[in-house]
Short mmCIF file of N, CA and C in Angstrom, two decimals:
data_model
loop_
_atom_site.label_atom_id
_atom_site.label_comp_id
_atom_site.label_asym_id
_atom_site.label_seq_id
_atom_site.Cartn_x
_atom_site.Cartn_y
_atom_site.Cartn_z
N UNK A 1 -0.99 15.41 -23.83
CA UNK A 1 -1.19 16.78 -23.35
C UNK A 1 0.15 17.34 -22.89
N UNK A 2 0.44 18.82 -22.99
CA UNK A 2 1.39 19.06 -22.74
C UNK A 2 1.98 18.98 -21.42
N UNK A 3 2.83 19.50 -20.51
CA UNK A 3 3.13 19.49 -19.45
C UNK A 3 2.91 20.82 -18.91
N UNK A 4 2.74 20.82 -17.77
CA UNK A 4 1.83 22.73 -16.85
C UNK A 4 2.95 22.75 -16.43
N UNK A 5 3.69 24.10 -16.01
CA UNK A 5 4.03 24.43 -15.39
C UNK A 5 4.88 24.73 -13.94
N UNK A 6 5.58 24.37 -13.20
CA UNK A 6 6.92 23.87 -13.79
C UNK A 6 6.57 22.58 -14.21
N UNK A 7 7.78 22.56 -15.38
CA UNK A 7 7.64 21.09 -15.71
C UNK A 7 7.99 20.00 -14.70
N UNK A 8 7.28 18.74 -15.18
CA UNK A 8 8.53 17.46 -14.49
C UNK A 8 9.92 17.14 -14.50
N UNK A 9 10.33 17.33 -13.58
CA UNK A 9 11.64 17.13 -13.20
C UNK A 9 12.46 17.10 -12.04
N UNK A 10 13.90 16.64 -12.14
CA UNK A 10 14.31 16.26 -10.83
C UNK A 10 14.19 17.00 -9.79
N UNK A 11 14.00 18.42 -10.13
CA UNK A 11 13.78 19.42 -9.23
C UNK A 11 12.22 19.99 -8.87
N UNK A 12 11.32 19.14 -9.87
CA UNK A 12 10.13 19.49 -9.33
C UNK A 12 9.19 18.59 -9.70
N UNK A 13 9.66 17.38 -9.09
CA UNK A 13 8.95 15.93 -9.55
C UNK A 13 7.19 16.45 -8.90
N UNK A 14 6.74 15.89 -9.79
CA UNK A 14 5.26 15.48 -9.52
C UNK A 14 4.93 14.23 -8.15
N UNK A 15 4.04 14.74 -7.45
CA UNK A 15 3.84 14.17 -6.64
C UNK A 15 2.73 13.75 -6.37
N UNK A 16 2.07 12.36 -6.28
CA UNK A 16 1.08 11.32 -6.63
C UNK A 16 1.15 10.40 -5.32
N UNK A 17 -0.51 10.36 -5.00
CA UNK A 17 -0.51 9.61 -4.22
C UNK A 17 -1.84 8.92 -4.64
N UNK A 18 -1.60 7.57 -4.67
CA UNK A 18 -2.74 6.58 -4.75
C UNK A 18 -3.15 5.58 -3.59
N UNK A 19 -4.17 5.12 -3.08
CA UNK A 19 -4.94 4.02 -2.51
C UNK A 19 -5.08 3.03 -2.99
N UNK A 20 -5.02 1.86 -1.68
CA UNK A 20 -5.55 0.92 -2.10
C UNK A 20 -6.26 0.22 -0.94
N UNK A 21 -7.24 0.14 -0.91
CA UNK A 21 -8.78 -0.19 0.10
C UNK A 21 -8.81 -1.55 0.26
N UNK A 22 -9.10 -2.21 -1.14
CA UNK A 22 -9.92 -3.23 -1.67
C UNK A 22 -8.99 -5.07 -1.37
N UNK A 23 -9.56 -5.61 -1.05
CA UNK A 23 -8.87 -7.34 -1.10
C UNK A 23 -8.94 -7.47 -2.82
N UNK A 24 -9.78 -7.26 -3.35
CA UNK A 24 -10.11 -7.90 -4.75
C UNK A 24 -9.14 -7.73 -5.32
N UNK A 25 -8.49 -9.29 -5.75
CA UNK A 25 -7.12 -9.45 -6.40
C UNK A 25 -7.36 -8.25 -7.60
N UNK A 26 -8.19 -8.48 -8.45
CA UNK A 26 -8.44 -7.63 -9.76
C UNK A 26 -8.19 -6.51 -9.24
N UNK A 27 -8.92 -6.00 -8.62
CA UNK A 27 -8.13 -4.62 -8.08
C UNK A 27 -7.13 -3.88 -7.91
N UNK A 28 -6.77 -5.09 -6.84
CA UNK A 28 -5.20 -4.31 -6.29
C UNK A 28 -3.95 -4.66 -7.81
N UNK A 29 -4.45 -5.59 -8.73
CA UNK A 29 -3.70 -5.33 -9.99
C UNK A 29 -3.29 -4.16 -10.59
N UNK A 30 -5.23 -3.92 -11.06
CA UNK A 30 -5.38 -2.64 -11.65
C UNK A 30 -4.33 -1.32 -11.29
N UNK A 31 -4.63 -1.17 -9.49
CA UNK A 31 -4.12 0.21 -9.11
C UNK A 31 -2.51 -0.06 -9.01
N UNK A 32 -1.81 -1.57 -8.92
CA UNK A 32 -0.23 -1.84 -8.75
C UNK A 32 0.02 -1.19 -10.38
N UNK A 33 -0.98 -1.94 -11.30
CA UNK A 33 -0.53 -1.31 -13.12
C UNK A 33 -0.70 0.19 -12.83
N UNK A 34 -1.93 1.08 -12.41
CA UNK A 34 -1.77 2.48 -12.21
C UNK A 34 -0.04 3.15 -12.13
N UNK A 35 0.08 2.52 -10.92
CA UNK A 35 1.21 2.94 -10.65
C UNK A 35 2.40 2.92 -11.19
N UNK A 36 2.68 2.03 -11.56
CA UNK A 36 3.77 1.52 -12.63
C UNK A 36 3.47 2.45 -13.74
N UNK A 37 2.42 2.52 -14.46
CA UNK A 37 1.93 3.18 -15.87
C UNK A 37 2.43 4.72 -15.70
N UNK A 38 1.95 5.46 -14.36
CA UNK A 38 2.46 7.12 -13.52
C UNK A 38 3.95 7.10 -13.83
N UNK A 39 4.40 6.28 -13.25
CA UNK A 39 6.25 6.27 -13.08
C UNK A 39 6.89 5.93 -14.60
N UNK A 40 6.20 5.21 -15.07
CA UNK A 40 6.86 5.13 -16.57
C UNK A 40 6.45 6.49 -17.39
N UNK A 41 5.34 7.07 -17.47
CA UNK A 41 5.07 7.94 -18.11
C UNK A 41 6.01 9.11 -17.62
N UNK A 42 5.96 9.58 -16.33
CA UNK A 42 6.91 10.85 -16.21
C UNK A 42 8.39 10.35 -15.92
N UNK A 43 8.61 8.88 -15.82
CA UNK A 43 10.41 8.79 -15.37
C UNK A 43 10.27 8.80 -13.62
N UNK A 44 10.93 8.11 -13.46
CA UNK A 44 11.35 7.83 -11.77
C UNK A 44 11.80 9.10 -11.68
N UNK A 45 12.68 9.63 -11.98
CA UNK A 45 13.39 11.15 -11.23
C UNK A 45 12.21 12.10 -11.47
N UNK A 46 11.22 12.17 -12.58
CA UNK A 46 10.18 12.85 -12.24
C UNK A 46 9.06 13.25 -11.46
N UNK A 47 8.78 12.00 -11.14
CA UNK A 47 7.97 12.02 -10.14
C UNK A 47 8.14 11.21 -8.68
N UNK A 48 7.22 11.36 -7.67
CA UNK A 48 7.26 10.25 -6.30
C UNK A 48 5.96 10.05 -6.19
N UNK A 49 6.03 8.88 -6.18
CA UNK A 49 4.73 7.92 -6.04
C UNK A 49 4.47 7.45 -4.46
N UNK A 50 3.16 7.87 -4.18
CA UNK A 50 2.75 7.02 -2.99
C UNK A 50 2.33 5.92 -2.73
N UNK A 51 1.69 5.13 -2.34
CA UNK A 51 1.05 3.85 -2.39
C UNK A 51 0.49 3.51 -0.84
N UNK A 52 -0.77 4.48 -0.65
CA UNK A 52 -1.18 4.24 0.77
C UNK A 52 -2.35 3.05 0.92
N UNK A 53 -1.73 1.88 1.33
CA UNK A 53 -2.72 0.67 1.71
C UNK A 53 -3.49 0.58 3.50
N UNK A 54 -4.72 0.47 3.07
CA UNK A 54 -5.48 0.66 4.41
C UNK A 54 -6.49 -0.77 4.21
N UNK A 55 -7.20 -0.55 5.40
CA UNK A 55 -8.37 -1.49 5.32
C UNK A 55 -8.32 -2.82 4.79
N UNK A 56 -9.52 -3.46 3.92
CA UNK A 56 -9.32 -4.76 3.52
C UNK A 56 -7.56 -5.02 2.46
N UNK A 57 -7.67 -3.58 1.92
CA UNK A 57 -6.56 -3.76 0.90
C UNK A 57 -4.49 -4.04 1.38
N UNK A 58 -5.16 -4.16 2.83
CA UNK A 58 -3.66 -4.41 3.64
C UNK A 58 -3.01 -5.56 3.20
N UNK A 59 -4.15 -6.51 2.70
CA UNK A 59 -3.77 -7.93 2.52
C UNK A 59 -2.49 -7.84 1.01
N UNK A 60 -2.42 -7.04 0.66
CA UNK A 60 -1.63 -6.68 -0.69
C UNK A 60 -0.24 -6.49 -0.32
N UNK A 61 0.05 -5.94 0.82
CA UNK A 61 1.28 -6.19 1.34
C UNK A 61 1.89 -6.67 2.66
N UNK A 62 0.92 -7.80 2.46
CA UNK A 62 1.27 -8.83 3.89
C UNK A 62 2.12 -9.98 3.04
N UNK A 63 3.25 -10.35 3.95
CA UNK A 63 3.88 -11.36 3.32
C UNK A 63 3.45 -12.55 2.55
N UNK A 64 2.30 -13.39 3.21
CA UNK A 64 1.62 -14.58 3.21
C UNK A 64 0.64 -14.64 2.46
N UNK A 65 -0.43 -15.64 1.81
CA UNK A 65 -1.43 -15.76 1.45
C UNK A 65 -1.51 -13.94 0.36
N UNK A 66 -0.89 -13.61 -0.27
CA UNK A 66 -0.47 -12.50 -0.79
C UNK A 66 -0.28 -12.43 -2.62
N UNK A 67 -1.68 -12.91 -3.28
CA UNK A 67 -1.71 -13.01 -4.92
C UNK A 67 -0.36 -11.70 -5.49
N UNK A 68 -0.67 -11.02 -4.69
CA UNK A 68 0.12 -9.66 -5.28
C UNK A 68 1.83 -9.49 -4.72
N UNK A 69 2.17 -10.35 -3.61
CA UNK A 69 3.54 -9.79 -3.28
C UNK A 69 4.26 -9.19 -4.31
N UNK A 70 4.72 -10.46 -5.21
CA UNK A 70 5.77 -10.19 -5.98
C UNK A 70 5.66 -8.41 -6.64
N UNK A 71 4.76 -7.80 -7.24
CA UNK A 71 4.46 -6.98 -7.55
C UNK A 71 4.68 -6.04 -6.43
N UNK A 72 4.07 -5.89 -5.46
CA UNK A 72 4.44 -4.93 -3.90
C UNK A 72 5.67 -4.44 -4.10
N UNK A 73 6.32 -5.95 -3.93
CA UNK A 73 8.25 -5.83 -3.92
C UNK A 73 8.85 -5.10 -4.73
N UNK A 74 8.52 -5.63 -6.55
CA UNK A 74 8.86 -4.75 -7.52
C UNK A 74 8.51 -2.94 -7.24
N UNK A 75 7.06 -2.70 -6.70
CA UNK A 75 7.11 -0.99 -6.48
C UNK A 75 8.44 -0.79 -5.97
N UNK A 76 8.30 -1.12 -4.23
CA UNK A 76 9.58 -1.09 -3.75
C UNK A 76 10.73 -0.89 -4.48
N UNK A 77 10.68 -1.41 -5.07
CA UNK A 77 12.50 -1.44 -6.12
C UNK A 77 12.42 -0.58 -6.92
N UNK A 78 11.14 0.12 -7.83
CA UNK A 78 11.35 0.98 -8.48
C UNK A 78 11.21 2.79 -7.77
N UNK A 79 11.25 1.86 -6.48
CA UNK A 79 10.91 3.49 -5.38
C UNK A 79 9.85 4.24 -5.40
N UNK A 80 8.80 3.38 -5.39
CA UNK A 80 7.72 4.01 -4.93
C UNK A 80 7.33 3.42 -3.38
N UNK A 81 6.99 4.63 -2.84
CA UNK A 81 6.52 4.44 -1.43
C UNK A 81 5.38 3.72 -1.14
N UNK A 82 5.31 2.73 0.03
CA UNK A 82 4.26 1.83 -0.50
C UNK A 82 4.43 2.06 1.04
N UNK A 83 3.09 2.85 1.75
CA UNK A 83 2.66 2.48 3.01
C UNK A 83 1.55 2.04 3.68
N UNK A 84 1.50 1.25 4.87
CA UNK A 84 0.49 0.52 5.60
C UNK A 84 0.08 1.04 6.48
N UNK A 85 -1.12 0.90 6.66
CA UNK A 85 -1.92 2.01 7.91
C UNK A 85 -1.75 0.74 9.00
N UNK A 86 -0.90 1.44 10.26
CA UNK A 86 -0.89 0.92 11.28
C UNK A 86 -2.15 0.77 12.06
N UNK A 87 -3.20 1.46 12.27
CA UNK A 87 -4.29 1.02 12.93
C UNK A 87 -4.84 0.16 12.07
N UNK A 88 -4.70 -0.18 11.10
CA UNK A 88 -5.43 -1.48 10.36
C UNK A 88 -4.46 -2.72 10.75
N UNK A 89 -3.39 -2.70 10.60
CA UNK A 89 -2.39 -3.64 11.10
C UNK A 89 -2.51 -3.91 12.54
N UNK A 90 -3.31 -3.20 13.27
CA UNK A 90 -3.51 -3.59 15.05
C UNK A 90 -4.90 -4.27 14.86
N UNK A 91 -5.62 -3.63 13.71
CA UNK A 91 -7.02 -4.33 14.27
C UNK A 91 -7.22 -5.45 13.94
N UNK A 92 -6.06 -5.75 12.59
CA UNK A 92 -5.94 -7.59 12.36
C UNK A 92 -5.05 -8.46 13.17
N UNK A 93 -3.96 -7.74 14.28
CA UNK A 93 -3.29 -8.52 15.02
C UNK A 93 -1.95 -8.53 14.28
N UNK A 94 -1.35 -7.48 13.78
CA UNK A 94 -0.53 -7.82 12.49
C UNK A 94 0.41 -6.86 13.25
N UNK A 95 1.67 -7.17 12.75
CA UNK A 95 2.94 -6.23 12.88
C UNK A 95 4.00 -5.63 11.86
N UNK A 96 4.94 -4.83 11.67
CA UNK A 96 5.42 -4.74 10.84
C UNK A 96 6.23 -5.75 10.00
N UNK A 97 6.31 -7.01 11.04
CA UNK A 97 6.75 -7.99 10.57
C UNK A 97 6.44 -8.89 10.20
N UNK A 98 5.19 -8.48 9.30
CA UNK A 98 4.03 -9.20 8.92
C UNK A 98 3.94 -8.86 7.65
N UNK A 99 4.83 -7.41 7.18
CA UNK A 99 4.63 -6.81 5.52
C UNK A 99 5.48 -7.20 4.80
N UNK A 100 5.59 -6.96 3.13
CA UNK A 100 6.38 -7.32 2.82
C UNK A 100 7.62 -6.58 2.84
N UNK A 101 9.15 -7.11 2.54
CA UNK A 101 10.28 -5.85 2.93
C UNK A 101 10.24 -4.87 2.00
N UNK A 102 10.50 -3.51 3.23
CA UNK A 102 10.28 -2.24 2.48
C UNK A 102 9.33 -1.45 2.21
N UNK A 103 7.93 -2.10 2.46
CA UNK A 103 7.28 -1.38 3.12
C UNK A 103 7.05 -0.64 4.31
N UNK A 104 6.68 0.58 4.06
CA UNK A 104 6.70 1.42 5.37
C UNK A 104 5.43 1.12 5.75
N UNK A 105 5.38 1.91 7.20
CA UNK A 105 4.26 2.06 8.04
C UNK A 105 3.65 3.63 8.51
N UNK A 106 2.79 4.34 8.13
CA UNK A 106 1.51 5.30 8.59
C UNK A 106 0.75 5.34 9.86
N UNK A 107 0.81 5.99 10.60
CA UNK A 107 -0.22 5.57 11.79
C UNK A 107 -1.54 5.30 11.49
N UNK A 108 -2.24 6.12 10.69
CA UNK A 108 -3.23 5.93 10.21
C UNK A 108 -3.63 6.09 8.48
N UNK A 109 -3.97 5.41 7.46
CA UNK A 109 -3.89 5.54 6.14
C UNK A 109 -4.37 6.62 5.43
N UNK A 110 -5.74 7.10 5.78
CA UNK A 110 -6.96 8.25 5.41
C UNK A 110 -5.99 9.61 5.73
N UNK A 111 -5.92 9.77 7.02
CA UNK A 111 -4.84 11.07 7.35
C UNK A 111 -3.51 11.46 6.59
N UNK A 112 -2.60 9.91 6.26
CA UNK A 112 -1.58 9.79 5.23
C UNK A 112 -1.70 10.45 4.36
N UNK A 113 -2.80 10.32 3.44
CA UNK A 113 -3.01 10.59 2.04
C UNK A 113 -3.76 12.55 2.34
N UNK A 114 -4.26 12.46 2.91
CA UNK A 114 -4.79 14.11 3.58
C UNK A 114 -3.23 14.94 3.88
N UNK A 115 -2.70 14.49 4.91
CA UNK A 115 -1.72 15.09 4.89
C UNK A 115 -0.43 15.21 3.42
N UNK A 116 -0.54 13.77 2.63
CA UNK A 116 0.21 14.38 1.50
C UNK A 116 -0.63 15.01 0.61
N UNK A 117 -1.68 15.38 0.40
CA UNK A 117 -2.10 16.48 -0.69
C UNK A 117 -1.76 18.03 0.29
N UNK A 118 -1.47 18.08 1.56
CA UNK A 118 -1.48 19.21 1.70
C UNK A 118 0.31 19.25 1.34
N UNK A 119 0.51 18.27 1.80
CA UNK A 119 2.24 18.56 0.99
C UNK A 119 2.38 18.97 -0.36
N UNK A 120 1.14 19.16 -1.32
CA UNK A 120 1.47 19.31 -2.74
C UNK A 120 1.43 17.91 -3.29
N UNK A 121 0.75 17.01 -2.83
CA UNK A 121 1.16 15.93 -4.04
C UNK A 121 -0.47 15.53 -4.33
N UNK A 122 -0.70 14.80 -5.42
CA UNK A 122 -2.35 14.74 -6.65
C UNK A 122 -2.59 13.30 -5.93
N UNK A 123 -3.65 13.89 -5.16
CA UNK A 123 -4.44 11.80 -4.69
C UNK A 123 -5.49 11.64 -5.77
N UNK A 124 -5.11 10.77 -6.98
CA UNK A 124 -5.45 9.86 -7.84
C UNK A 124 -6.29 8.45 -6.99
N UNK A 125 -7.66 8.61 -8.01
CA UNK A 125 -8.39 7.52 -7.25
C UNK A 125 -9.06 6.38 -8.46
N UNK A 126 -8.17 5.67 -9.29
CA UNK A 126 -8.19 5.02 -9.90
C UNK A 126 -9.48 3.78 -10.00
#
C-alpha cells in the first residue's frame, strides 16, 4: 500500500507504540518479531518504536529467568524504546536494577501508551 501523507521520514517518522501484557514465551516472541518486522519495513530513521511492558509481560525484560533477554537487548540496539511500568515493578518487589540494560522505566504502563497516542503515535495491538 502506498504511503499517506506526509510520508515516512526523518522528519516525520511514524510513530508506533506496541504492548506487551503476556508471560507466554510464544507471545512475547510474536510481538518482539512485530516489532522488528515495523522498523525494517519503514527504516529506523523512519519511524520510533515503543515497546510498553506491563503486568505479567514484565518478565520479558527482567534480567533473570528471561527466555527472551537476548532479543529485549537487540530492540535496545536497534533503538526502539522498550519501557517498564514501574507500578508493576513495585508490586513484584523489583527495581530498575532488575531490567535488562537500557531499558527505561514508566510510572505506570496503560497511561504510557494513552499518553503516546495523544502524542501522535499508532498503538498497534498485535
Amino acid at each position: 500500500a502506498p504511503y499517506a501523507n506526509p510520508q515516512p521520514s526523518i522528519d516525520h517518522p511514524r510513530g508506533v507504540v506496541l504492548s506487551l501484557s503476556e508471560r507466554d514465551p510464544v507471545r512475547m516472541n510474536e510481538i518482539i518479531g512485530n516489532v522488528g518486522n515495523i522498523q525494517k519495513y519503514y527504516g529506523t530513521d523512519n519511524v520510533h518504536i515503543t515497546l510498553v511492558v506491563y503486568g505479567p509481560g514484565i518478565h520479558a525484560v527482567l534480567k533473570t529467568d528471561n527466555p527472551v533477554r537476548a532479543r529485549i537487548a537487540g530492540l535496545v540496539a536497534i533503538g526502539v524504546d522498550v519501557l517498564a511500568c514501574d507500578a508493576t515493578l513495585q508490586t513484584m518487589h523489583l527495581t530498575r536494577s532488575d531490567l535488562v540494560p537500557g531499558v527505561g522505566v514508566v510510572p505506570n504502563g496503560l497511561p504510557a501508551i494513552i499518553e503516546l497516542q495523544v502524542a501522535g503515535s499508532y498503538y498497534v495491538r498485535p
